């Protein structure tokens, strides 16, 4: 395949897309490209002021874009439920769901409104709950569901005995677990869709190393002279980092249960294509147990 860009996104007119964390960074770039291709896009986020700015930015670039902000705090299951209920009340089938929002390697253990360790809660459990609540609309639209993972999933471990890392919190292993969980979620959702006839195409993507606030604001963030010197060599832009998610969301023949990421420098940067999956992400027994525990923790059951 030739280098894939936003010009290769098929016409999305008449389709409804939901993108979490869409008021900045990768999520905003993903929403911008989908809106530019004609999709109606809901920008799911927790900050209405940032949502308003994101809407205006997208309309500045695409004056006829159908885009709106939807309040959804991914650190609060009640907010996720309220967001889902509003969409369910509208009754519009969903064609694309991009579960993009996330936090990275918080230096100290923090918790969500529901008491979950924040990285695991925001990056994974929130998206598990949101996808489950929206399942009737996703099945009605025979949707493409995209989970944002990371190269960090390699070496990650699902601590089934302590998913919320109540003991021995370390920022990076906890982040690795959350991103491994997202990739396992994509694979397991496809298995269950096939088994139950939900008609979904479940895929995952990772951005490589994109120069966004998520990276620069993390512990040991790349700042100062070293960052100015090396970032252009090692990373790519948020727009480039969004391409694997866009490929996963719109490629007509995307592989069910597949994984997409950059193709250069060991998947750090470059044009999008198939990415390498750690064998741990394909462990069906761990995936089954993680799914069961996720239903218990969130109170959201897929039927």
mmCIF file of N, CA and C in Angstrom, residues 52-175:
data_model
loop_
_atom_site.group_PDB
_atom_site.id
_atom_site.type_symbol
_atom_site.label_atom_id
_atom_site.label_comp_id
_atom_site.label_asym_id
_atom_site.label_seq_id
_atom_site.Cartn_x
_atom_site.Cartn_y
_atom_site.Cartn_z
ATOM 1 N N UNK A 52 -15.687 24.122 23.283
ATOM 2 C CA UNK A 52 -16.089 25.229 22.425
ATOM 3 C C UNK A 52 -14.949 25.646 21.506
ATOM 4 N N UNK A 53 -13.724 25.721 22.053
ATOM 5 C CA UNK A 53 -12.578 26.076 21.221
ATOM 6 C C UNK A 53 -12.341 25.031 20.136
ATOM 7 N N UNK A 54 -12.492 23.753 20.498
ATOM 8 C CA UNK A 54 -12.288 22.688 19.511
ATOM 9 C C UNK A 54 -13.337 22.763 18.406
ATOM 10 N N UNK A 55 -14.590 23.002 18.778
ATOM 11 C CA UNK A 55 -15.644 23.158 17.768
ATOM 12 C C UNK A 55 -15.300 24.284 16.801
ATOM 13 N N UNK A 56 -14.898 25.442 17.354
ATOM 14 C CA UNK A 56 -14.600 26.590 16.504
ATOM 15 C C UNK A 56 -13.401 26.322 15.608
ATOM 16 N N UNK A 57 -12.396 25.627 16.136
ATOM 17 C CA UNK A 57 -11.229 25.311 15.321
ATOM 18 C C UNK A 57 -11.606 24.415 14.147
ATOM 19 N N UNK A 58 -12.441 23.403 14.416
ATOM 20 C CA UNK A 58 -12.854 22.496 13.345
ATOM 21 C C UNK A 58 -13.688 23.237 12.303
ATOM 22 N N UNK A 59 -14.584 24.101 12.757
ATOM 23 C CA UNK A 59 -15.416 24.845 11.802
ATOM 24 C C UNK A 59 -14.604 25.876 11.023
ATOM 25 N N UNK A 60 -13.553 26.399 11.636
ATOM 26 C CA UNK A 60 -12.666 27.298 10.890
ATOM 27 C C UNK A 60 -12.012 26.570 9.731
ATOM 28 N N UNK A 61 -11.646 25.321 9.967
ATOM 29 C CA UNK A 61 -10.993 24.519 8.925
ATOM 30 C C UNK A 61 -12.005 23.937 7.944
ATOM 31 N N UNK A 62 -13.176 23.591 8.464
ATOM 32 C CA UNK A 62 -14.220 22.964 7.639
ATOM 33 C C UNK A 62 -15.551 23.651 7.949
ATOM 34 N N UNK A 63 -15.862 24.748 7.266
ATOM 35 C CA UNK A 63 -17.024 25.578 7.629
ATOM 36 C C UNK A 63 -18.345 24.837 7.683
ATOM 37 N N UNK A 64 -18.488 23.761 6.939
ATOM 38 C CA UNK A 64 -19.767 23.042 6.920
ATOM 39 C C UNK A 64 -19.757 21.809 7.832
ATOM 40 N N UNK A 65 -18.758 21.724 8.689
ATOM 41 C CA UNK A 65 -18.639 20.554 9.563
ATOM 42 C C UNK A 65 -19.820 20.449 10.513
ATOM 43 N N UNK A 66 -20.282 19.206 10.710
ATOM 44 C CA UNK A 66 -21.291 18.911 11.727
ATOM 45 C C UNK A 66 -20.551 18.388 12.949
ATOM 46 N N UNK A 67 -20.395 19.243 13.938
ATOM 47 C CA UNK A 67 -19.592 18.887 15.106
ATOM 48 C C UNK A 67 -20.213 19.514 16.341
ATOM 49 N N UNK A 68 -20.195 18.767 17.436
ATOM 50 C CA UNK A 68 -20.724 19.302 18.693
ATOM 51 C C UNK A 68 -19.979 18.671 19.859
ATOM 52 N N UNK A 69 -19.917 19.427 20.938
ATOM 53 C CA UNK A 69 -19.294 18.947 22.166
ATOM 54 C C UNK A 69 -20.298 18.139 22.972
ATOM 55 N N UNK A 70 -19.809 17.047 23.602
ATOM 56 C CA UNK A 70 -20.630 16.260 24.507
ATOM 57 C C UNK A 70 -19.900 16.092 25.830
ATOM 58 N N UNK A 71 -20.534 16.504 26.924
ATOM 59 C CA UNK A 71 -19.885 16.439 28.234
ATOM 60 C C UNK A 71 -19.756 14.989 28.686
ATOM 61 N N UNK A 72 -18.517 14.568 28.915
ATOM 62 C CA UNK A 72 -18.254 13.207 29.390
ATOM 63 C C UNK A 72 -16.930 13.223 30.131
ATOM 64 N N UNK A 73 -16.997 13.186 31.448
ATOM 65 C CA UNK A 73 -15.794 13.124 32.276
ATOM 66 C C UNK A 73 -15.415 11.657 32.418
ATOM 67 N N UNK A 74 -14.302 11.276 31.803
ATOM 68 C CA UNK A 74 -13.890 9.875 31.791
ATOM 69 C C UNK A 74 -13.362 9.406 33.141
ATOM 70 N N UNK A 75 -13.303 10.307 34.110
ATOM 71 C CA UNK A 75 -12.900 9.914 35.465
ATOM 72 C C UNK A 75 -14.105 9.774 36.382
ATOM 73 N N UNK A 76 -15.300 9.655 35.799
ATOM 74 C CA UNK A 76 -16.528 9.617 36.596
ATOM 75 C C UNK A 76 -17.569 8.760 35.871
ATOM 76 N N UNK A 77 -17.865 7.575 36.404
ATOM 77 C CA UNK A 77 -18.807 6.680 35.737
ATOM 78 C C UNK A 77 -20.201 7.294 35.615
ATOM 79 N N UNK A 78 -20.587 8.153 36.561
ATOM 80 C CA UNK A 78 -21.894 8.794 36.468
ATOM 81 C C UNK A 78 -21.955 9.729 35.271
ATOM 82 N N UNK A 79 -20.871 10.439 35.001
ATOM 83 C CA UNK A 79 -20.817 11.323 33.838
ATOM 84 C C UNK A 79 -20.858 10.517 32.541
ATOM 85 N N UNK A 80 -20.159 9.390 32.532
ATOM 86 C CA UNK A 80 -20.185 8.510 31.356
ATOM 87 C C UNK A 80 -21.599 7.985 31.124
ATOM 88 N N UNK A 81 -22.265 7.591 32.194
ATOM 89 C CA UNK A 81 -23.638 7.089 32.069
ATOM 90 C C UNK A 81 -24.560 8.167 31.528
ATOM 91 N N UNK A 82 -24.422 9.408 32.022
ATOM 92 C CA UNK A 82 -25.274 10.495 31.561
ATOM 93 C C UNK A 82 -25.025 10.798 30.086
ATOM 94 N N UNK A 83 -23.763 10.784 29.679
ATOM 95 C CA UNK A 83 -23.427 10.988 28.269
ATOM 96 C C UNK A 83 -24.054 9.890 27.408
ATOM 97 N N UNK A 84 -23.896 8.641 27.839
ATOM 98 C CA UNK A 84 -24.491 7.529 27.101
ATOM 99 C C UNK A 84 -25.998 7.619 27.040
ATOM 100 N N UNK A 85 -26.623 8.016 28.135
ATOM 101 C CA UNK A 85 -28.089 8.123 28.155
ATOM 102 C C UNK A 85 -28.578 9.176 27.164
ATOM 103 N N UNK A 86 -27.847 10.280 27.027
ATOM 104 C CA UNK A 86 -28.256 11.311 26.065
ATOM 105 C C UNK A 86 -28.195 10.774 24.640
ATOM 106 N N UNK A 87 -27.156 10.028 24.336
ATOM 107 C CA UNK A 87 -27.057 9.448 22.991
ATOM 108 C C UNK A 87 -28.132 8.385 22.768
ATOM 109 N N UNK A 88 -28.379 7.570 23.786
ATOM 110 C CA UNK A 88 -29.423 6.543 23.662
ATOM 111 C C UNK A 88 -30.789 7.181 23.471
ATOM 112 N N UNK A 89 -31.038 8.305 24.140
ATOM 113 C CA UNK A 89 -32.319 8.992 23.984
ATOM 114 C C UNK A 89 -32.474 9.530 22.569
ATOM 115 N N UNK A 90 -31.373 9.986 21.970
ATOM 116 C CA UNK A 90 -31.436 10.437 20.575
ATOM 117 C C UNK A 90 -31.747 9.277 19.639
ATOM 118 N N UNK A 91 -31.211 8.087 19.970
ATOM 119 C CA UNK A 91 -31.508 6.892 19.189
ATOM 120 C C UNK A 91 -30.773 6.770 17.878
ATOM 121 N N UNK A 92 -29.812 7.638 17.613
ATOM 122 C CA UNK A 92 -29.093 7.618 16.342
ATOM 123 C C UNK A 92 -28.043 6.510 16.367
ATOM 124 N N UNK A 93 -28.057 5.584 15.405
ATOM 125 C CA UNK A 93 -27.000 4.571 15.356
ATOM 126 C C UNK A 93 -25.622 5.208 15.234
ATOM 127 N N UNK A 94 -24.649 4.619 15.896
ATOM 128 C CA UNK A 94 -23.277 5.120 15.863
ATOM 129 C C UNK A 94 -22.480 4.290 14.870
ATOM 130 N N UNK A 95 -21.747 4.987 13.999
ATOM 131 C CA UNK A 95 -20.941 4.312 12.982
ATOM 132 C C UNK A 95 -19.488 4.130 13.412
ATOM 133 N N UNK A 96 -18.966 5.087 14.184
ATOM 134 C CA UNK A 96 -17.561 5.046 14.609
ATOM 135 C C UNK A 96 -17.481 5.494 16.061
ATOM 136 N N UNK A 97 -16.779 4.714 16.866
ATOM 137 C CA UNK A 97 -16.446 5.119 18.237
ATOM 138 C C UNK A 97 -14.939 5.012 18.392
ATOM 139 N N UNK A 98 -14.294 6.134 18.684
ATOM 140 C CA UNK A 98 -12.843 6.143 18.901
ATOM 141 C C UNK A 98 -12.599 6.439 20.375
ATOM 142 N N UNK A 99 -12.165 5.431 21.106
ATOM 143 C CA UNK A 99 -11.894 5.553 22.537
ATOM 144 C C UNK A 99 -10.452 6.014 22.715
ATOM 145 N N UNK A 100 -10.280 7.327 22.670
ATOM 146 C CA UNK A 100 -8.958 7.943 22.580
ATOM 147 C C UNK A 100 -8.442 8.536 23.883
ATOM 148 N N UNK A 101 -9.313 9.017 24.753
ATOM 149 C CA UNK A 101 -8.881 9.799 25.917
ATOM 150 C C UNK A 101 -7.946 8.995 26.811
ATOM 151 N N UNK A 102 -7.022 9.711 27.467
ATOM 152 C CA UNK A 102 -6.126 9.002 28.369
ATOM 153 C C UNK A 102 -5.221 9.926 29.152
ATOM 154 N N UNK A 103 -4.622 9.370 30.179
ATOM 155 C CA UNK A 103 -3.591 10.042 30.968
ATOM 156 C C UNK A 103 -2.380 9.113 31.019
ATOM 157 N N UNK A 104 -1.201 9.703 31.245
ATOM 158 C CA UNK A 104 0.010 8.891 31.129
ATOM 159 C C UNK A 104 0.934 9.045 32.333
ATOM 160 N N UNK A 105 1.259 7.897 32.947
ATOM 161 C CA UNK A 105 2.353 7.781 33.915
ATOM 162 C C UNK A 105 2.316 8.866 34.979
ATOM 163 N N UNK A 106 1.169 9.002 35.646
ATOM 164 C CA UNK A 106 1.051 9.994 36.712
ATOM 165 C C UNK A 106 2.064 9.692 37.817
ATOM 166 N N UNK A 107 2.821 10.685 38.273
ATOM 167 C CA UNK A 107 3.917 10.401 39.201
ATOM 168 C C UNK A 107 3.466 9.854 40.545
ATOM 169 N N UNK A 108 2.269 10.242 40.977
ATOM 170 C CA UNK A 108 1.717 9.730 42.232
ATOM 171 C C UNK A 108 0.375 9.070 41.954
ATOM 172 N N UNK A 109 0.037 8.087 42.755
ATOM 173 C CA UNK A 109 -1.240 7.401 42.578
ATOM 174 C C UNK A 109 -2.395 8.359 42.861
ATOM 175 N N UNK A 110 -3.284 8.485 41.881
ATOM 176 C CA UNK A 110 -4.496 9.275 42.023
ATOM 177 C C UNK A 110 -5.681 8.359 41.751
ATOM 178 N N UNK A 111 -6.863 8.786 42.157
ATOM 179 C CA UNK A 111 -8.047 7.973 41.942
ATOM 180 C C UNK A 111 -9.130 8.769 41.230
ATOM 181 N N UNK A 112 -10.021 8.051 40.566
ATOM 182 C CA UNK A 112 -11.167 8.659 39.906
ATOM 183 C C UNK A 112 -12.279 8.897 40.928
ATOM 184 N N UNK A 113 -13.369 9.465 40.448
ATOM 185 C CA UNK A 113 -14.521 9.711 41.326
ATOM 186 C C UNK A 113 -15.051 8.425 41.935
ATOM 187 N N UNK A 114 -14.819 7.294 41.273
ATOM 188 C CA UNK A 114 -15.325 6.001 41.739
ATOM 189 C C UNK A 114 -14.277 5.200 42.506
ATOM 190 N N UNK A 115 -13.117 5.815 42.777
ATOM 191 C CA UNK A 115 -12.093 5.158 43.564
ATOM 192 C C UNK A 115 -11.143 4.270 42.784
ATOM 193 N N UNK A 116 -11.196 4.301 41.444
ATOM 194 C CA UNK A 116 -10.267 3.515 40.639
ATOM 195 C C UNK A 116 -8.941 4.262 40.511
ATOM 196 N N UNK A 117 -7.841 3.508 40.441
ATOM 197 C CA UNK A 117 -6.566 4.127 40.105
ATOM 198 C C UNK A 117 -6.765 4.888 38.783
ATOM 199 N N UNK A 118 -6.277 6.119 38.721
ATOM 200 C CA UNK A 118 -6.694 7.031 37.663
ATOM 201 C C UNK A 118 -6.301 6.567 36.247
ATOM 202 N N UNK A 119 -5.094 6.043 36.071
ATOM 203 C CA UNK A 119 -4.699 5.606 34.728
ATOM 204 C C UNK A 119 -5.569 4.441 34.261
ATOM 205 N N UNK A 120 -5.742 3.450 35.111
ATOM 206 C CA UNK A 120 -6.558 2.307 34.738
ATOM 207 C C UNK A 120 -8.012 2.732 34.555
ATOM 208 N N UNK A 121 -8.483 3.644 35.427
ATOM 209 C CA UNK A 121 -9.870 4.077 35.364
ATOM 210 C C UNK A 121 -10.181 4.896 34.130
ATOM 211 N N UNK A 122 -9.329 5.884 33.815
ATOM 212 C CA UNK A 122 -9.586 6.769 32.676
ATOM 213 C C UNK A 122 -9.254 6.088 31.362
ATOM 214 N N UNK A 123 -8.076 5.479 31.289
ATOM 215 C CA UNK A 123 -7.618 4.918 30.013
ATOM 216 C C UNK A 123 -8.430 3.707 29.586
ATOM 217 N N UNK A 124 -8.822 2.876 30.550
ATOM 218 C CA UNK A 124 -9.466 1.607 30.187
ATOM 219 C C UNK A 124 -10.897 1.453 30.710
ATOM 220 N N UNK A 125 -11.085 1.500 32.031
ATOM 221 C CA UNK A 125 -12.412 1.185 32.573
ATOM 222 C C UNK A 125 -13.487 2.124 32.051
ATOM 223 N N UNK A 126 -13.156 3.401 31.893
ATOM 224 C CA UNK A 126 -14.142 4.361 31.384
ATOM 225 C C UNK A 126 -14.600 3.973 29.978
ATOM 226 N N UNK A 127 -13.658 3.541 29.163
ATOM 227 C CA UNK A 127 -14.005 3.178 27.786
ATOM 228 C C UNK A 127 -14.742 1.846 27.733
ATOM 229 N N UNK A 128 -14.400 0.935 28.627
ATOM 230 C CA UNK A 128 -15.167 -0.305 28.728
ATOM 231 C C UNK A 128 -16.614 0.017 29.068
ATOM 232 N N UNK A 129 -16.819 0.920 30.044
ATOM 233 C CA UNK A 129 -18.171 1.284 30.464
ATOM 234 C C UNK A 129 -18.907 2.021 29.356
ATOM 235 N N UNK A 130 -18.240 2.967 28.701
ATOM 236 C CA UNK A 130 -18.887 3.744 27.644
ATOM 237 C C UNK A 130 -19.306 2.854 26.486
ATOM 238 N N UNK A 131 -18.409 1.977 26.046
ATOM 239 C CA UNK A 131 -18.726 1.092 24.926
ATOM 240 C C UNK A 131 -19.903 0.190 25.265
ATOM 241 N N UNK A 132 -19.914 -0.336 26.485
ATOM 242 C CA UNK A 132 -21.024 -1.191 26.895
ATOM 243 C C UNK A 132 -22.347 -0.449 26.923
ATOM 244 N N UNK A 133 -22.338 0.786 27.420
ATOM 245 C CA UNK A 133 -23.584 1.556 27.473
ATOM 246 C C UNK A 133 -24.093 1.907 26.080
ATOM 247 N N UNK A 134 -23.169 2.120 25.157
ATOM 248 C CA UNK A 134 -23.558 2.495 23.799
ATOM 249 C C UNK A 134 -23.788 1.287 22.889
ATOM 250 N N UNK A 135 -23.673 0.076 23.431
ATOM 251 C CA UNK A 135 -23.726 -1.124 22.593
ATOM 252 C C UNK A 135 -24.974 -1.185 21.706
ATOM 253 N N UNK A 136 -26.180 -0.829 22.191
ATOM 254 C CA UNK A 136 -27.343 -0.885 21.287
ATOM 255 C C UNK A 136 -27.183 0.002 20.049
ATOM 256 N N UNK A 137 -26.587 1.185 20.228
ATOM 257 C CA UNK A 137 -26.388 2.091 19.095
ATOM 258 C C UNK A 137 -25.234 1.630 18.209
ATOM 259 N N UNK A 138 -24.237 1.022 18.813
ATOM 260 C CA UNK A 138 -23.105 0.500 18.040
ATOM 261 C C UNK A 138 -23.531 -0.693 17.187
ATOM 262 N N UNK A 139 -24.322 -1.578 17.754
ATOM 263 C CA UNK A 139 -24.792 -2.729 16.971
ATOM 264 C C UNK A 139 -25.743 -2.265 15.881
ATOM 265 N N UNK A 140 -26.570 -1.268 16.181
ATOM 266 C CA UNK A 140 -27.490 -0.749 15.154
ATOM 267 C C UNK A 140 -26.726 -0.168 13.977
ATOM 268 N N UNK A 141 -25.566 0.444 14.247
ATOM 269 C CA UNK A 141 -24.760 1.023 13.183
ATOM 270 C C UNK A 141 -23.716 0.086 12.615
ATOM 271 N N UNK A 142 -23.657 -1.159 13.135
ATOM 272 C CA UNK A 142 -22.594 -2.093 12.740
ATOM 273 C C UNK A 142 -21.257 -1.348 12.769
ATOM 274 N N UNK A 143 -20.965 -0.791 13.933
ATOM 275 C CA UNK A 143 -19.940 0.228 14.085
ATOM 276 C C UNK A 143 -18.521 -0.316 14.002
ATOM 277 N N UNK A 144 -17.625 0.613 13.705
ATOM 278 C CA UNK A 144 -16.192 0.421 13.865
ATOM 279 C C UNK A 144 -15.831 0.995 15.236
ATOM 280 N N UNK A 145 -15.239 0.176 16.105
ATOM 281 C CA UNK A 145 -14.867 0.605 17.448
ATOM 282 C C UNK A 145 -13.347 0.543 17.557
ATOM 283 N N UNK A 146 -12.734 1.682 17.892
ATOM 284 C CA UNK A 146 -11.280 1.803 17.931
ATOM 285 C C UNK A 146 -10.828 2.073 19.361
ATOM 286 N N UNK A 147 -9.916 1.250 19.863
ATOM 287 C CA UNK A 147 -9.318 1.458 21.181
ATOM 288 C C UNK A 147 -7.899 1.994 20.988
ATOM 289 N N UNK A 148 -7.562 3.072 21.698
ATOM 290 C CA UNK A 148 -6.217 3.622 21.590
ATOM 291 C C UNK A 148 -5.302 2.908 22.587
ATOM 292 N N UNK A 149 -4.344 2.184 22.053
ATOM 293 C CA UNK A 149 -3.346 1.513 22.874
ATOM 294 C C UNK A 149 -2.030 2.276 22.761
ATOM 295 N N UNK A 150 -0.917 1.600 22.915
ATOM 296 C CA UNK A 150 0.385 2.257 22.931
ATOM 297 C C UNK A 150 1.469 1.210 22.746
ATOM 298 N N UNK A 151 2.622 1.650 22.262
ATOM 299 C CA UNK A 151 3.783 0.758 22.264
ATOM 300 C C UNK A 151 4.103 0.285 23.677
ATOM 301 N N UNK A 152 3.660 1.055 24.669
ATOM 302 C CA UNK A 152 3.910 0.696 26.070
ATOM 303 C C UNK A 152 3.224 -0.593 26.480
ATOM 304 N N UNK A 153 2.300 -1.098 25.644
ATOM 305 C CA UNK A 153 1.641 -2.347 26.041
ATOM 306 C C UNK A 153 2.643 -3.505 26.071
ATOM 307 N N UNK A 154 3.716 -3.381 25.277
ATOM 308 C CA UNK A 154 4.757 -4.416 25.309
ATOM 309 C C UNK A 154 5.406 -4.406 26.700
ATOM 310 N N UNK A 155 5.461 -5.535 27.330
ATOM 311 C CA UNK A 155 6.006 -5.615 28.674
ATOM 312 C C UNK A 155 4.996 -5.330 29.769
ATOM 313 N N UNK A 156 3.773 -4.969 29.393
ATOM 314 C CA UNK A 156 2.731 -4.750 30.385
ATOM 315 C C UNK A 156 2.214 -6.061 30.954
ATOM 316 N N UNK A 157 1.594 -5.975 32.124
ATOM 317 C CA UNK A 157 1.032 -7.156 32.776
ATOM 318 C C UNK A 157 -0.295 -6.784 33.418
ATOM 319 N N UNK A 158 -1.299 -7.628 33.224
ATOM 320 C CA UNK A 158 -2.606 -7.414 33.838
ATOM 321 C C UNK A 158 -2.562 -8.011 35.241
ATOM 322 N N UNK A 159 -2.612 -7.149 36.249
ATOM 323 C CA UNK A 159 -2.557 -7.604 37.642
ATOM 324 C C UNK A 159 -3.970 -7.900 38.121
ATOM 325 N N UNK A 160 -4.451 -9.059 37.793
ATOM 326 C CA UNK A 160 -5.829 -9.409 38.115
ATOM 327 C C UNK A 160 -6.097 -9.412 39.612
ATOM 328 N N UNK A 161 -5.055 -9.602 40.406
ATOM 329 C CA UNK A 161 -5.224 -9.590 41.859
ATOM 330 C C UNK A 161 -5.192 -8.173 42.439
ATOM 331 N N UNK A 162 -4.816 -7.177 41.613
ATOM 332 C CA UNK A 162 -4.733 -5.792 42.092
ATOM 333 C C UNK A 162 -4.742 -4.846 40.889
ATOM 334 N N UNK A 163 -5.844 -4.849 40.133
ATOM 335 C CA UNK A 163 -5.926 -4.046 38.919
ATOM 336 C C UNK A 163 -5.761 -2.559 39.194
ATOM 337 N N UNK A 164 -6.195 -2.117 40.377
ATOM 338 C CA UNK A 164 -6.125 -0.704 40.711
ATOM 339 C C UNK A 164 -4.832 -0.312 41.426
ATOM 340 N N UNK A 165 -3.895 -1.238 41.486
ATOM 341 C CA UNK A 165 -2.571 -0.963 42.051
ATOM 342 C C UNK A 165 -2.672 -0.228 43.380
ATOM 343 N N UNK A 166 -3.467 -0.803 44.267
ATOM 344 C CA UNK A 166 -3.563 -0.253 45.620
ATOM 345 C C UNK A 166 -2.246 -0.414 46.373
ATOM 346 N N UNK A 167 -1.447 -1.365 45.930
ATOM 347 C CA UNK A 167 -0.164 -1.626 46.589
ATOM 348 C C UNK A 167 0.959 -1.544 45.554
ATOM 349 N N UNK A 168 2.031 -0.897 45.918
ATOM 350 C CA UNK A 168 3.210 -0.863 45.063
ATOM 351 C C UNK A 168 3.018 -0.090 43.779
ATOM 352 N N UNK A 169 2.405 1.094 43.856
ATOM 353 C CA UNK A 169 2.170 1.905 42.659
ATOM 354 C C UNK A 169 3.487 2.362 42.044
ATOM 355 N N UNK A 170 3.618 2.115 40.749
ATOM 356 C CA UNK A 170 4.722 2.652 39.957
ATOM 357 C C UNK A 170 4.144 3.186 38.655
ATOM 358 N N UNK A 171 4.447 4.436 38.293
ATOM 359 C CA UNK A 171 3.742 5.084 37.178
ATOM 360 C C UNK A 171 3.784 4.325 35.862
ATOM 361 N N UNK A 172 4.970 3.899 35.433
ATOM 362 C CA UNK A 172 5.073 3.328 34.093
ATOM 363 C C UNK A 172 4.435 1.939 33.986
ATOM 364 N N UNK A 173 4.684 1.006 34.896
ATOM 365 C CA UNK A 173 3.989 -0.284 34.800
ATOM 366 C C UNK A 173 2.469 -0.154 34.848
ATOM 367 N N UNK A 174 1.962 0.829 35.588
ATOM 368 C CA UNK A 174 0.518 1.030 35.644
ATOM 369 C C UNK A 174 0.001 1.530 34.295
ATOM 370 N N UNK A 175 0.745 2.444 33.674
ATOM 371 C CA UNK A 175 0.373 2.902 32.331
ATOM 372 C C UNK A 175 0.421 1.738 31.338
#
